[in-house]
């Protein structure tokens, strides 16, 4: 019996070596239209995201299907010392079919 697609999808914390693929995904028009950034998103901007990930402001997981990154999911923490500091924004993006 064939394994279902959902059983083949796995989420893993993003690695620095995967930021190039994340940058590609962020520049797909169907994905980019839902982000705050204005495309084209430079690789330098994506590398800046890595510093936020390392500091704990952003959590990002890559969505892997077979041997390919097809999307991502994450949390963006709200700044400390504000009314929203106990909350985070969740985001999810998937490569169009």
PDB file of C-alpha atoms in Angstrom:
ATOM      1  CA  UNK A   1       0.000   0.000   0.000  1.00  0.00           C
ATOM      2  CA  UNK A   2       1.369   3.428  -0.933  1.00  0.00           C
ATOM      3  CA  UNK A   3       2.255   5.817   1.863  1.00  0.00           C
ATOM      4  CA  UNK A   4       0.001   8.882   1.991  1.00  0.00           C
ATOM      5  CA  UNK A   5       1.400  12.281   1.049  1.00  0.00           C
ATOM      6  CA  UNK A   6       0.829  13.616   4.567  1.00  0.00           C
ATOM      7  CA  UNK A   7       2.942  10.778   5.971  1.00  0.00           C
ATOM      8  CA  UNK A   8       5.764  11.831   3.635  1.00  0.00           C
ATOM      9  CA  UNK A   9       5.732  15.491   4.728  1.00  0.00           C
ATOM     10  CA  UNK A  10       7.974  16.383   7.646  1.00  0.00           C
ATOM     11  CA  UNK A  11       8.805  19.603   9.445  1.00  0.00           C
ATOM     12  CA  UNK A  12      12.399  20.290  10.510  1.00  0.00           C
ATOM     13  CA  UNK A  13      13.987  23.405  12.017  1.00  0.00           C
ATOM     14  CA  UNK A  14      15.500  25.474   9.214  1.00  0.00           C
ATOM     15  CA  UNK A  15      19.234  25.169   8.710  1.00  0.00           C
ATOM     16  CA  UNK A  16      21.371  28.043   7.466  1.00  0.00           C
ATOM     17  CA  UNK A  17      22.171  26.006   4.348  1.00  0.00           C
ATOM     18  CA  UNK A  18      18.440  25.976   3.461  1.00  0.00           C
ATOM     19  CA  UNK A  19      17.999  29.763   3.392  1.00  0.00           C
ATOM     20  CA  UNK A  20      18.549  29.903  -0.373  1.00  0.00           C
ATOM     21  CA  UNK A  21      15.481  27.719  -0.916  1.00  0.00           C
ATOM     22  CA  UNK A  22      13.497  29.753   1.627  1.00  0.00           C
ATOM     23  CA  UNK A  23      14.443  32.877  -0.340  1.00  0.00           C
ATOM     24  CA  UNK A  24      13.215  31.258  -3.580  1.00  0.00           C
ATOM     25  CA  UNK A  25       9.882  30.414  -1.961  1.00  0.00           C
ATOM     26  CA  UNK A  26       9.503  33.934  -0.525  1.00  0.00           C
ATOM     27  CA  UNK A  27       9.805  35.347  -4.036  1.00  0.00           C
ATOM     28  CA  UNK A  28       7.059  33.211  -5.605  1.00  0.00           C
ATOM     29  CA  UNK A  29       4.278  35.740  -6.295  1.00  0.00           C
ATOM     30  CA  UNK A  30       1.505  33.537  -4.840  1.00  0.00           C
ATOM     31  CA  UNK A  31       3.446  33.304  -1.570  1.00  0.00           C
ATOM     32  CA  UNK A  32       4.963  36.813  -1.525  1.00  0.00           C
ATOM     33  CA  UNK A  33       1.579  38.527  -1.750  1.00  0.00           C
ATOM     34  CA  UNK A  34       0.809  37.346   1.802  1.00  0.00           C
ATOM     35  CA  UNK A  35       4.058  38.503   3.429  1.00  0.00           C
ATOM     36  CA  UNK A  36       4.849  41.936   4.807  1.00  0.00           C
ATOM     37  CA  UNK A  37       7.995  42.181   2.684  1.00  0.00           C
ATOM     38  CA  UNK A  38       7.843  43.562  -0.829  1.00  0.00           C
ATOM     39  CA  UNK A  39       9.376  41.319  -3.489  1.00  0.00           C
ATOM     40  CA  UNK A  40      11.902  40.789  -4.675  1.00  0.00           C
ATOM     41  CA  UNK A  41      13.193  39.683  -1.280  1.00  0.00           C
ATOM     42  CA  UNK A  42      16.987  39.838  -1.423  1.00  0.00           C
ATOM     43  CA  UNK A  43      19.191  37.063  -0.163  1.00  0.00           C
ATOM     44  CA  UNK A  44      20.637  39.635   2.259  1.00  0.00           C
ATOM     45  CA  UNK A  45      17.154  40.111   3.773  1.00  0.00           C
ATOM     46  CA  UNK A  46      16.751  36.351   4.095  1.00  0.00           C
ATOM     47  CA  UNK A  47      20.163  36.127   5.780  1.00  0.00           C
ATOM     48  CA  UNK A  48      19.016  38.827   8.223  1.00  0.00           C
ATOM     49  CA  UNK A  49      16.133  36.491   9.086  1.00  0.00           C
ATOM     50  CA  UNK A  50      18.757  33.983  10.220  1.00  0.00           C
ATOM     51  CA  UNK A  51      19.910  36.389  12.961  1.00  0.00           C
ATOM     52  CA  UNK A  52      16.293  36.655  14.196  1.00  0.00           C
ATOM     53  CA  UNK A  53      16.061  32.859  14.228  1.00  0.00           C
ATOM     54  CA  UNK A  54      19.277  32.573  16.222  1.00  0.00           C
ATOM     55  CA  UNK A  55      18.093  35.201  18.723  1.00  0.00           C
ATOM     56  CA  UNK A  56      14.758  33.444  19.257  1.00  0.00           C
ATOM     57  CA  UNK A  57      12.569  36.217  17.833  1.00  0.00           C
ATOM     58  CA  UNK A  58      11.539  33.979  14.923  1.00  0.00           C
ATOM     59  CA  UNK A  59      11.105  30.214  14.822  1.00  0.00           C
ATOM     60  CA  UNK A  60      11.085  28.683  11.345  1.00  0.00           C
ATOM     61  CA  UNK A  61      10.617  25.093  10.228  1.00  0.00           C
ATOM     62  CA  UNK A  62      11.028  23.839   6.681  1.00  0.00           C
ATOM     63  CA  UNK A  63       8.332  21.624   5.228  1.00  0.00           C
ATOM     64  CA  UNK A  64      10.042  18.756   3.420  1.00  0.00           C
ATOM     65  CA  UNK A  65       8.324  16.502   0.910  1.00  0.00           C
ATOM     66  CA  UNK A  66      10.606  13.695  -0.180  1.00  0.00           C
ATOM     67  CA  UNK A  67      13.946  15.492  -0.744  1.00  0.00           C
ATOM     68  CA  UNK A  68      12.514  18.942  -1.499  1.00  0.00           C
ATOM     69  CA  UNK A  69      11.593  21.932   0.674  1.00  0.00           C
ATOM     70  CA  UNK A  70       8.047  22.826  -0.370  1.00  0.00           C
ATOM     71  CA  UNK A  71       7.180  25.365   2.310  1.00  0.00           C
ATOM     72  CA  UNK A  72       7.663  26.520   5.826  1.00  0.00           C
ATOM     73  CA  UNK A  73       5.935  27.342   9.067  1.00  0.00           C
ATOM     74  CA  UNK A  74       6.953  29.491  11.948  1.00  0.00           C
ATOM     75  CA  UNK A  75       6.291  31.863  14.779  1.00  0.00           C
ATOM     76  CA  UNK A  76       7.242  35.513  15.085  1.00  0.00           C
ATOM     77  CA  UNK A  77       7.349  36.570  18.738  1.00  0.00           C
ATOM     78  CA  UNK A  78       6.009  39.959  19.717  1.00  0.00           C
ATOM     79  CA  UNK A  79       8.516  42.321  21.372  1.00  0.00           C
ATOM     80  CA  UNK A  80       8.943  42.077  25.151  1.00  0.00           C
ATOM     81  CA  UNK A  81       7.535  44.845  27.305  1.00  0.00           C
ATOM     82  CA  UNK A  82       4.376  45.328  25.234  1.00  0.00           C
ATOM     83  CA  UNK A  83       0.785  44.270  25.765  1.00  0.00           C
ATOM     84  CA  UNK A  84       1.285  41.559  23.171  1.00  0.00           C
ATOM     85  CA  UNK A  85       4.603  40.231  24.501  1.00  0.00           C
ATOM     86  CA  UNK A  86       2.868  37.014  25.554  1.00  0.00           C
ATOM     87  CA  UNK A  87       1.805  36.252  21.983  1.00  0.00           C
ATOM     88  CA  UNK A  88       3.243  35.354  18.591  1.00  0.00           C
ATOM     89  CA  UNK A  89       2.158  35.411  14.963  1.00  0.00           C
ATOM     90  CA  UNK A  90       1.957  32.016  13.275  1.00  0.00           C
ATOM     91  CA  UNK A  91       2.676  31.725   9.564  1.00  0.00           C
ATOM     92  CA  UNK A  92       2.552  28.902   7.048  1.00  0.00           C
ATOM     93  CA  UNK A  93       3.475  28.929   3.377  1.00  0.00           C
ATOM     94  CA  UNK A  94       3.427  26.186   0.760  1.00  0.00           C
ATOM     95  CA  UNK A  95       4.758  26.156  -2.778  1.00  0.00           C
ATOM     96  CA  UNK A  96       1.886  26.300  -5.290  1.00  0.00           C
ATOM     97  CA  UNK A  97       1.121  23.001  -7.003  1.00  0.00           C
TER      98      UNK A  97
END
